[in-house]
């Protein structure tokens, strides 16, 4: 097997919910990924890993080599890259250690907790470390299809977007992409309102009690001058039966509202199109259960590269970010999601919270990562060494 064809050797640090989800995705794609081991300080999780893997959300796991420390993981089976699933604060020294060892890192979101930590992480990249961030919400199938329409020119120049899909930096990542905004400064106004709403299912089960629970509904307006972005999210929105995700993008020639696209054709007449989800496994289908993708007017705007793996949409986005990182590391493909991009997402959400707390308009300022380096990494070609 050549270097181009071989599977990517993946190490994982951490054993919480995120690590368990990553493991399930990697094990579902054995032709792409090989799990060389998991490093966790939790002795019970190490024993469970060795015996039967780490189950997640009631689903079974698969055994994987387990180690108490990161150096043990690296010594046992040199991974091509490490997925770091630790909280932001705990992740920083591990990122530095892996960078010193020359190991590429795909780290959990947020990339760091404060502006100072974000800047320090960018300096590490500027010094040559290969670090990227596992921001995947923009890669979910429907969101990916929606963003493809927004960027296609079909709507004309995008002027405003409203995103109610994910919390904090995740939602702001999607909002920036919907608007085509990079590191431009914005004026921000925001508010956070206490409300009551029916509880949502947990990651494991439906709610036992349907008594309304306390929640916080966040809304922010980001004025980029020529584009206006609205961010909205409710604390109990994930998995909610009564709060749905929503995305609206408007341009001078049309708009996208969730799965409906309205625009004017070349003949000057109005058009109304729908993003169509194409999936196998329905009535009369014997192909298996998997997503093929999304079409608009019969043209593919999103195609699932991991079919026929039986993965839900959120796990398809995880597979995409890990696969993109592996292709970047092994073959020099474009980087998946830079520290600079993730730092901007986190910076904006910190400023949104500051605006909501103060009740005043906040103006963002240029940050060091906006002109920082993006790591470029590729495994040496065996024919050249």
Short mmCIF file of C-alpha atoms in Angstrom, two decimals:
data_model
loop_
_atom_site.label_atom_id
_atom_site.label_comp_id
_atom_site.label_asym_id
_atom_site.label_seq_id
_atom_site.Cartn_x
_atom_site.Cartn_y
_atom_site.Cartn_z
CA UNK A 1 0.00 0.00 0.00
CA UNK A 2 1.43 3.39 -0.96
CA UNK A 3 1.50 6.45 1.31
CA UNK A 4 -1.31 7.96 -0.75
CA UNK A 5 -3.51 4.91 -0.21
CA UNK A 6 -2.81 4.04 3.40
CA UNK A 7 -5.15 4.76 6.26
CA UNK A 8 -4.41 7.65 8.60
CA UNK A 9 -3.07 6.58 11.99
CA UNK A 10 -5.01 8.50 14.65
CA UNK A 11 -4.30 8.97 18.33
CA UNK A 12 -6.85 10.43 20.74
CA UNK A 13 -6.28 12.28 24.01
CA UNK A 14 -9.25 12.24 26.40
CA UNK A 15 -12.09 9.82 27.12
CA UNK A 16 -15.20 11.98 27.56
CA UNK A 17 -18.28 12.26 25.35
CA UNK A 18 -16.39 13.93 22.52
CA UNK A 19 -13.68 11.27 22.49
CA UNK A 20 -16.29 8.53 22.48
CA UNK A 21 -18.03 10.12 19.49
CA UNK A 22 -14.72 10.48 17.66
CA UNK A 23 -13.95 6.82 18.30
CA UNK A 24 -17.30 5.72 16.92
CA UNK A 25 -16.79 7.76 13.75
CA UNK A 26 -13.24 6.49 13.22
CA UNK A 27 -14.27 2.86 13.75
CA UNK A 28 -17.11 3.31 11.22
CA UNK A 29 -14.54 4.20 8.53
CA UNK A 30 -11.78 1.56 8.81
CA UNK A 31 -10.69 2.12 5.21
CA UNK A 32 -9.74 5.70 6.11
CA UNK A 33 -8.69 5.65 9.76
CA UNK A 34 -6.77 3.43 12.16
CA UNK A 35 -7.00 4.19 15.89
CA UNK A 36 -3.51 3.61 17.29
CA UNK A 37 -4.53 4.39 20.86
CA UNK A 38 -6.23 6.62 23.40
CA UNK A 39 -4.44 8.45 26.21
CA UNK A 40 -6.52 9.13 29.31
CA UNK A 41 -5.71 9.59 32.98
CA UNK A 42 -9.01 7.92 33.90
CA UNK A 43 -8.07 4.37 34.94
CA UNK A 44 -11.65 3.08 34.66
CA UNK A 45 -11.91 4.38 31.09
CA UNK A 46 -8.59 2.75 30.20
CA UNK A 47 -9.85 -0.60 31.45
CA UNK A 48 -13.13 -0.15 29.56
CA UNK A 49 -11.27 0.77 26.39
CA UNK A 50 -9.14 -2.34 26.52
CA UNK A 51 -12.13 -4.58 27.21
CA UNK A 52 -14.91 -3.29 24.99
CA UNK A 53 -14.26 0.28 23.92
CA UNK A 54 -16.08 3.38 25.12
CA UNK A 55 -19.83 3.30 24.40
CA UNK A 56 -21.51 6.63 23.59
CA UNK A 57 -25.20 7.55 23.77
CA UNK A 58 -26.15 3.94 24.41
CA UNK A 59 -24.22 2.64 21.38
CA UNK A 60 -21.51 0.00 21.78
CA UNK A 61 -17.84 0.80 21.45
CA UNK A 62 -14.89 -1.11 20.00
CA UNK A 63 -11.71 -1.95 21.93
CA UNK A 64 -8.70 0.31 21.42
CA UNK A 65 -5.22 0.44 22.98
CA UNK A 66 -5.28 2.65 26.08
CA UNK A 67 -2.42 4.59 27.69
CA UNK A 68 -2.09 6.66 30.83
CA UNK A 69 -0.02 9.44 29.26
CA UNK A 70 0.52 11.11 25.91
CA UNK A 71 4.22 10.09 25.75
CA UNK A 72 3.16 6.45 26.16
CA UNK A 73 0.67 6.84 23.29
CA UNK A 74 3.32 8.36 21.03
CA UNK A 75 5.91 5.73 21.92
CA UNK A 76 3.57 2.78 21.37
CA UNK A 77 2.41 3.66 17.86
CA UNK A 78 3.52 6.88 16.23
CA UNK A 79 0.25 8.51 15.03
CA UNK A 80 0.03 10.68 11.95
CA UNK A 81 -2.05 13.11 14.00
CA UNK A 82 -3.65 13.40 17.42
CA UNK A 83 -7.25 14.36 18.14
CA UNK A 84 -7.24 16.38 21.34
CA UNK A 85 -10.61 16.28 23.13
CA UNK A 86 -9.69 18.13 26.33
CA UNK A 87 -11.27 21.40 27.58
CA UNK A 88 -9.57 24.57 26.36
CA UNK A 89 -7.50 25.25 29.48
CA UNK A 90 -6.25 21.69 29.91
CA UNK A 91 -5.49 21.41 26.19
CA UNK A 92 -2.91 24.21 25.98
CA UNK A 93 0.09 22.44 27.61
CA UNK A 94 -0.71 19.21 25.74
CA UNK A 95 -0.77 21.12 22.43
CA UNK A 96 2.64 22.59 23.25
CA UNK A 97 4.06 19.16 24.12
CA UNK A 98 2.72 17.59 20.92
CA UNK A 99 4.02 20.51 18.86
CA UNK A 100 7.46 20.08 20.44
CA UNK A 101 7.32 16.40 19.46
CA UNK A 102 6.43 17.34 15.88
CA UNK A 103 2.99 15.70 16.01
CA UNK A 104 0.12 17.40 14.11
CA UNK A 105 -2.86 18.24 16.33
CA UNK A 106 -6.58 18.62 15.67
CA UNK A 107 -7.83 20.17 18.90
CA UNK A 108 -11.30 20.51 20.38
CA UNK A 109 -13.30 23.73 20.33
CA UNK A 110 -12.88 26.36 21.57
CA UNK A 111 -9.23 26.53 20.59
CA UNK A 112 -8.49 28.46 23.81
CA UNK A 113 -10.48 30.27 26.46
CA UNK A 114 -9.12 33.84 26.37
CA UNK A 115 -7.80 36.28 23.78
CA UNK A 116 -4.33 35.97 25.32
CA UNK A 117 -4.39 32.17 25.05
CA UNK A 118 -5.67 32.39 21.49
CA UNK A 119 -2.80 34.73 20.56
CA UNK A 120 -0.28 32.40 22.23
CA UNK A 121 -1.67 29.45 20.27
CA UNK A 122 -1.32 31.41 17.02
CA UNK A 123 2.31 32.20 17.92
CA UNK A 124 2.90 28.45 18.27
CA UNK A 125 1.56 27.98 14.72
CA UNK A 126 3.68 30.91 13.50
CA UNK A 127 6.71 29.06 14.89
CA UNK A 128 5.89 26.00 12.78
CA UNK A 129 3.47 23.85 14.81
CA UNK A 130 0.79 22.02 12.83
CA UNK A 131 -2.35 22.74 14.84
CA UNK A 132 -5.91 22.94 13.53
CA UNK A 133 -9.29 23.04 15.21
CA UNK A 134 -12.17 20.55 15.02
CA UNK A 135 -14.86 23.09 14.12
CA UNK A 136 -17.35 21.07 12.10
CA UNK A 137 -20.80 22.67 12.20
CA UNK A 138 -20.33 24.32 8.80
CA UNK A 139 -19.64 20.81 7.46
CA UNK A 140 -22.96 19.28 8.47
CA UNK A 141 -24.74 18.14 5.29
CA UNK A 142 -27.66 20.61 5.29
CA UNK A 143 -25.53 23.51 6.51
CA UNK A 144 -22.88 22.67 3.93
CA UNK A 145 -25.53 22.69 1.20
CA UNK A 146 -26.95 26.00 2.45
CA UNK A 147 -23.52 27.64 2.59
CA UNK A 148 -22.75 26.34 -0.90
CA UNK A 149 -25.87 28.10 -2.21
CA UNK A 150 -24.94 31.31 -0.35
CA UNK A 151 -21.44 31.27 -1.88
CA UNK A 152 -22.58 30.29 -5.38
CA UNK A 153 -23.69 33.75 -6.50
CA UNK A 154 -27.27 32.55 -7.04
CA UNK A 155 -28.50 35.01 -4.40
CA UNK A 156 -26.28 37.81 -5.66
CA UNK A 157 -24.07 39.67 -3.21
CA UNK A 158 -25.01 38.53 0.31
CA UNK A 159 -26.16 41.41 2.50
CA UNK A 160 -27.51 39.77 5.64
CA UNK A 161 -27.82 36.42 7.39
CA UNK A 162 -29.64 35.05 10.41
CA UNK A 163 -28.21 31.92 12.04
CA UNK A 164 -29.89 29.94 14.82
CA UNK A 165 -28.07 26.62 14.50
CA UNK A 166 -25.48 26.22 17.25
CA UNK A 167 -24.17 27.94 20.35
CA UNK A 168 -21.48 30.62 20.71
CA UNK A 169 -18.40 30.18 18.46
CA UNK A 170 -20.08 27.36 16.49
CA UNK A 171 -22.99 29.57 15.48
CA UNK A 172 -20.70 32.51 14.78
CA UNK A 173 -18.52 30.30 12.57
CA UNK A 174 -21.55 29.48 10.42
CA UNK A 175 -22.63 33.14 10.44
CA UNK A 176 -19.25 34.34 9.19
CA UNK A 177 -19.38 31.82 6.37
CA UNK A 178 -22.92 32.72 5.42
CA UNK A 179 -21.87 36.38 5.16
CA UNK A 180 -18.52 35.66 3.53
CA UNK A 181 -16.87 37.50 6.42
CA UNK A 182 -13.25 36.83 7.33
CA UNK A 183 -11.48 38.87 9.98
CA UNK A 184 -13.32 42.14 9.39
CA UNK A 185 -14.26 44.21 12.42
CA UNK A 186 -17.88 44.51 13.48
CA UNK A 187 -20.05 46.56 15.81
CA UNK A 188 -21.93 44.22 18.14
CA UNK A 189 -25.08 44.62 20.16
CA UNK A 190 -26.43 41.67 22.12
CA UNK A 191 -28.80 40.53 24.82
CA UNK A 192 -29.40 37.40 26.89
CA UNK A 193 -32.95 36.84 28.13
CA UNK A 194 -34.12 34.39 30.79
CA UNK A 195 -37.01 32.24 29.61
CA UNK A 196 -38.90 29.01 30.35
CA UNK A 197 -39.32 26.25 27.81
CA UNK A 198 -40.04 22.53 27.65
CA UNK A 199 -36.93 20.42 28.35
CA UNK A 200 -35.01 18.77 25.52
CA UNK A 201 -33.94 15.13 25.32
CA UNK A 202 -30.51 14.39 26.75
CA UNK A 203 -27.76 12.71 24.75
CA UNK A 204 -29.06 9.38 26.08
CA UNK A 205 -32.83 9.58 26.45
CA UNK A 206 -36.09 11.53 26.29
CA UNK A 207 -36.94 13.83 29.22
CA UNK A 208 -38.70 12.14 32.16
CA UNK A 209 -40.57 15.31 33.11
CA UNK A 210 -42.09 17.86 30.71
CA UNK A 211 -42.21 20.67 33.26
CA UNK A 212 -40.73 23.80 31.64
CA UNK A 213 -37.13 24.53 32.64
CA UNK A 214 -35.12 27.73 32.92
CA UNK A 215 -33.14 28.66 29.83
CA UNK A 216 -31.31 31.63 28.33
CA UNK A 217 -32.09 32.92 24.86
CA UNK A 218 -29.15 34.77 23.32
CA UNK A 219 -29.43 37.21 20.41
CA UNK A 220 -26.66 39.29 18.86
CA UNK A 221 -26.40 41.63 15.90
CA UNK A 222 -23.02 41.93 14.17
CA UNK A 223 -22.77 44.92 11.83
CA UNK A 224 -19.89 44.52 9.36
CA UNK A 225 -20.82 47.75 7.56
CA UNK A 226 -21.95 46.30 4.24
CA UNK A 227 -23.35 43.11 5.80
CA UNK A 228 -25.47 42.44 8.86
CA UNK A 229 -25.39 39.18 10.76
CA UNK A 230 -27.86 38.03 13.41
CA UNK A 231 -26.91 35.24 15.80
CA UNK A 232 -29.56 33.53 17.88
CA UNK A 233 -29.56 30.47 20.13
CA UNK A 234 -31.46 29.02 23.06
CA UNK A 235 -29.63 27.01 25.73
CA UNK A 236 -31.98 24.02 25.34
CA UNK A 237 -32.16 24.18 21.55
CA UNK A 238 -29.98 21.13 20.81
CA UNK A 239 -32.24 18.12 20.33
CA UNK A 240 -35.28 20.25 21.27
CA UNK A 241 -38.76 19.24 20.18
CA UNK A 242 -40.00 22.87 20.31
CA UNK A 243 -36.97 24.94 19.21
CA UNK A 244 -35.75 24.29 15.69
CA UNK A 245 -32.50 25.26 13.91
CA UNK A 246 -32.87 28.00 11.30
CA UNK A 247 -30.70 29.69 8.69
CA UNK A 248 -31.65 32.65 6.52
CA UNK A 249 -29.34 34.25 3.94
CA UNK A 250 -30.37 37.22 1.80
CA UNK A 251 -28.69 38.69 -1.25
CA UNK A 252 -29.60 41.31 -3.81
CA UNK A 253 -31.04 38.67 -6.18
CA UNK A 254 -32.65 36.19 -3.80
CA UNK A 255 -32.80 34.52 -0.44
CA UNK A 256 -32.33 31.14 1.18
CA UNK A 257 -34.64 30.33 4.08
CA UNK A 258 -33.82 26.91 5.55
CA UNK A 259 -34.38 24.55 2.58
CA UNK A 260 -36.21 27.00 0.28
CA UNK A 261 -34.37 29.18 -2.25
CA UNK A 262 -36.11 32.11 -3.96
CA UNK A 263 -34.40 33.98 -6.77
CA UNK A 264 -34.98 35.42 -10.25
CA UNK A 265 -33.90 33.44 -13.29
CA UNK A 266 -32.09 34.68 -16.38
CA UNK A 267 -35.50 35.02 -18.05
CA UNK A 268 -36.53 37.61 -15.46
CA UNK A 269 -39.14 35.33 -13.90
CA UNK A 270 -39.31 34.27 -10.23
CA UNK A 271 -38.01 30.87 -9.22
CA UNK A 272 -38.69 28.87 -6.07
CA UNK A 273 -36.47 25.85 -5.49
CA UNK A 274 -36.03 23.41 -2.61
CA UNK A 275 -32.94 21.74 -1.25
CA UNK A 276 -33.80 18.06 -1.60
CA UNK A 277 -32.33 15.50 0.76
CA UNK A 278 -31.38 12.29 -1.06
CA UNK A 279 -30.97 9.26 1.20
CA UNK A 280 -30.92 5.49 0.88
CA UNK A 281 -32.77 3.15 3.19
CA UNK A 282 -36.35 4.33 2.74
CA UNK A 283 -39.31 2.33 1.52
CA UNK A 284 -38.29 -0.08 -1.22
CA UNK A 285 -34.58 0.75 -0.90
CA UNK A 286 -32.16 -2.12 -0.34
CA UNK A 287 -28.98 -0.03 -0.47
CA UNK A 288 -28.56 0.34 3.28
CA UNK A 289 -29.18 3.36 5.50
CA UNK A 290 -27.05 6.35 4.55
CA UNK A 291 -27.21 9.88 3.17
CA UNK A 292 -26.27 10.54 -0.46
CA UNK A 293 -26.45 14.31 -0.25
CA UNK A 294 -28.50 17.38 -1.18
CA UNK A 295 -29.58 18.65 -4.58
CA UNK A 296 -30.98 21.95 -5.79
CA UNK A 297 -32.91 21.85 -9.08
CA UNK A 298 -31.37 18.45 -9.78
CA UNK A 299 -27.78 19.60 -9.24
CA UNK A 300 -25.69 18.30 -6.34
CA UNK A 301 -24.76 21.00 -3.83
CA UNK A 302 -23.56 18.53 -1.18
CA UNK A 303 -22.39 14.93 -1.68
CA UNK A 304 -21.60 12.55 1.15
CA UNK A 305 -18.06 11.27 0.66
CA UNK A 306 -18.46 8.65 3.41
CA UNK A 307 -21.33 6.61 2.02
CA UNK A 308 -22.35 3.89 2.73
CA UNK A 309 -21.19 4.33 6.34
CA UNK A 310 -24.20 4.54 8.65
CA UNK A 311 -23.47 7.91 10.27
CA UNK A 312 -25.88 10.68 11.34
CA UNK A 313 -25.35 14.19 10.00
CA UNK A 314 -23.37 15.52 12.96
CA UNK A 315 -21.00 12.56 12.78
CA UNK A 316 -20.58 13.00 9.02
CA UNK A 317 -19.29 16.50 9.78
CA UNK A 318 -16.84 15.04 12.31
CA UNK A 319 -15.68 12.51 9.72
CA UNK A 320 -15.16 15.36 7.25
CA UNK A 321 -13.00 17.50 9.54
CA UNK A 322 -10.84 14.52 10.57
CA UNK A 323 -10.51 13.33 6.96
CA UNK A 324 -9.54 16.83 5.84
CA UNK A 325 -6.91 16.99 8.60
CA UNK A 326 -5.56 13.58 7.60
CA UNK A 327 -5.38 14.57 3.92
CA UNK A 328 -3.62 17.79 4.92
CA UNK A 329 -1.05 15.96 7.04
CA UNK A 330 -0.42 13.03 4.70
CA UNK A 331 -0.82 14.59 1.28
CA UNK A 332 -0.54 18.36 1.63
CA UNK A 333 -4.23 19.00 0.93
CA UNK A 334 -5.71 22.37 2.00
CA UNK A 335 -5.82 22.76 5.79
CA UNK A 336 -9.16 21.98 7.47
CA UNK A 337 -9.81 24.82 9.97
CA UNK A 338 -7.00 27.08 11.08
CA UNK A 339 -6.26 28.33 14.56
CA UNK A 340 -6.77 31.86 13.18
CA UNK A 341 -10.31 31.06 11.98
CA UNK A 342 -11.21 29.36 15.26
CA UNK A 343 -9.65 32.19 17.24
CA UNK A 344 -11.83 34.70 15.41
CA UNK A 345 -14.95 32.64 16.19
CA UNK A 346 -14.05 32.51 19.89
CA UNK A 347 -13.09 36.20 19.97
CA UNK A 348 -16.45 37.19 18.48
CA UNK A 349 -18.38 35.10 20.99
CA UNK A 350 -16.41 36.67 23.87
CA UNK A 351 -17.29 40.11 22.50
CA UNK A 352 -20.94 39.09 22.08
CA UNK A 353 -21.08 38.09 25.73
CA UNK A 354 -19.36 41.33 26.73
CA UNK A 355 -21.91 43.35 24.77
CA UNK A 356 -24.80 41.44 26.36
CA UNK A 357 -23.40 41.90 29.87
CA UNK A 358 -22.76 45.64 29.44
CA UNK A 359 -25.84 46.48 27.40
CA UNK A 360 -23.62 48.65 25.23
CA UNK A 361 -22.47 48.48 21.61
CA UNK A 362 -19.04 46.83 21.32
CA UNK A 363 -16.56 47.39 18.52
CA UNK A 364 -14.16 44.55 17.71
CA UNK A 365 -10.50 45.24 17.00
CA UNK A 366 -7.99 43.55 14.68
CA UNK A 367 -6.22 40.67 16.38
CA UNK A 368 -2.77 39.21 15.83
CA UNK A 369 -4.05 35.96 14.36
CA UNK A 370 -5.71 37.79 11.45
CA UNK A 371 -2.31 38.06 9.75
CA UNK A 372 -0.84 34.92 11.27
CA UNK A 373 0.45 31.84 9.57
CA UNK A 374 -1.62 28.79 8.63
CA UNK A 375 0.32 25.59 9.20
CA UNK A 376 1.35 23.74 6.06
CA UNK A 377 2.16 20.12 6.62
CA UNK A 378 2.60 16.99 4.55
CA UNK A 379 4.22 13.64 5.12
CA UNK A 380 7.49 13.32 3.17
CA UNK A 381 7.12 11.45 -0.10
CA UNK A 382 8.89 8.08 0.32
CA UNK A 383 10.38 8.44 -3.17
CA UNK A 384 12.08 11.68 -2.10
CA UNK A 385 13.63 10.46 1.15
#
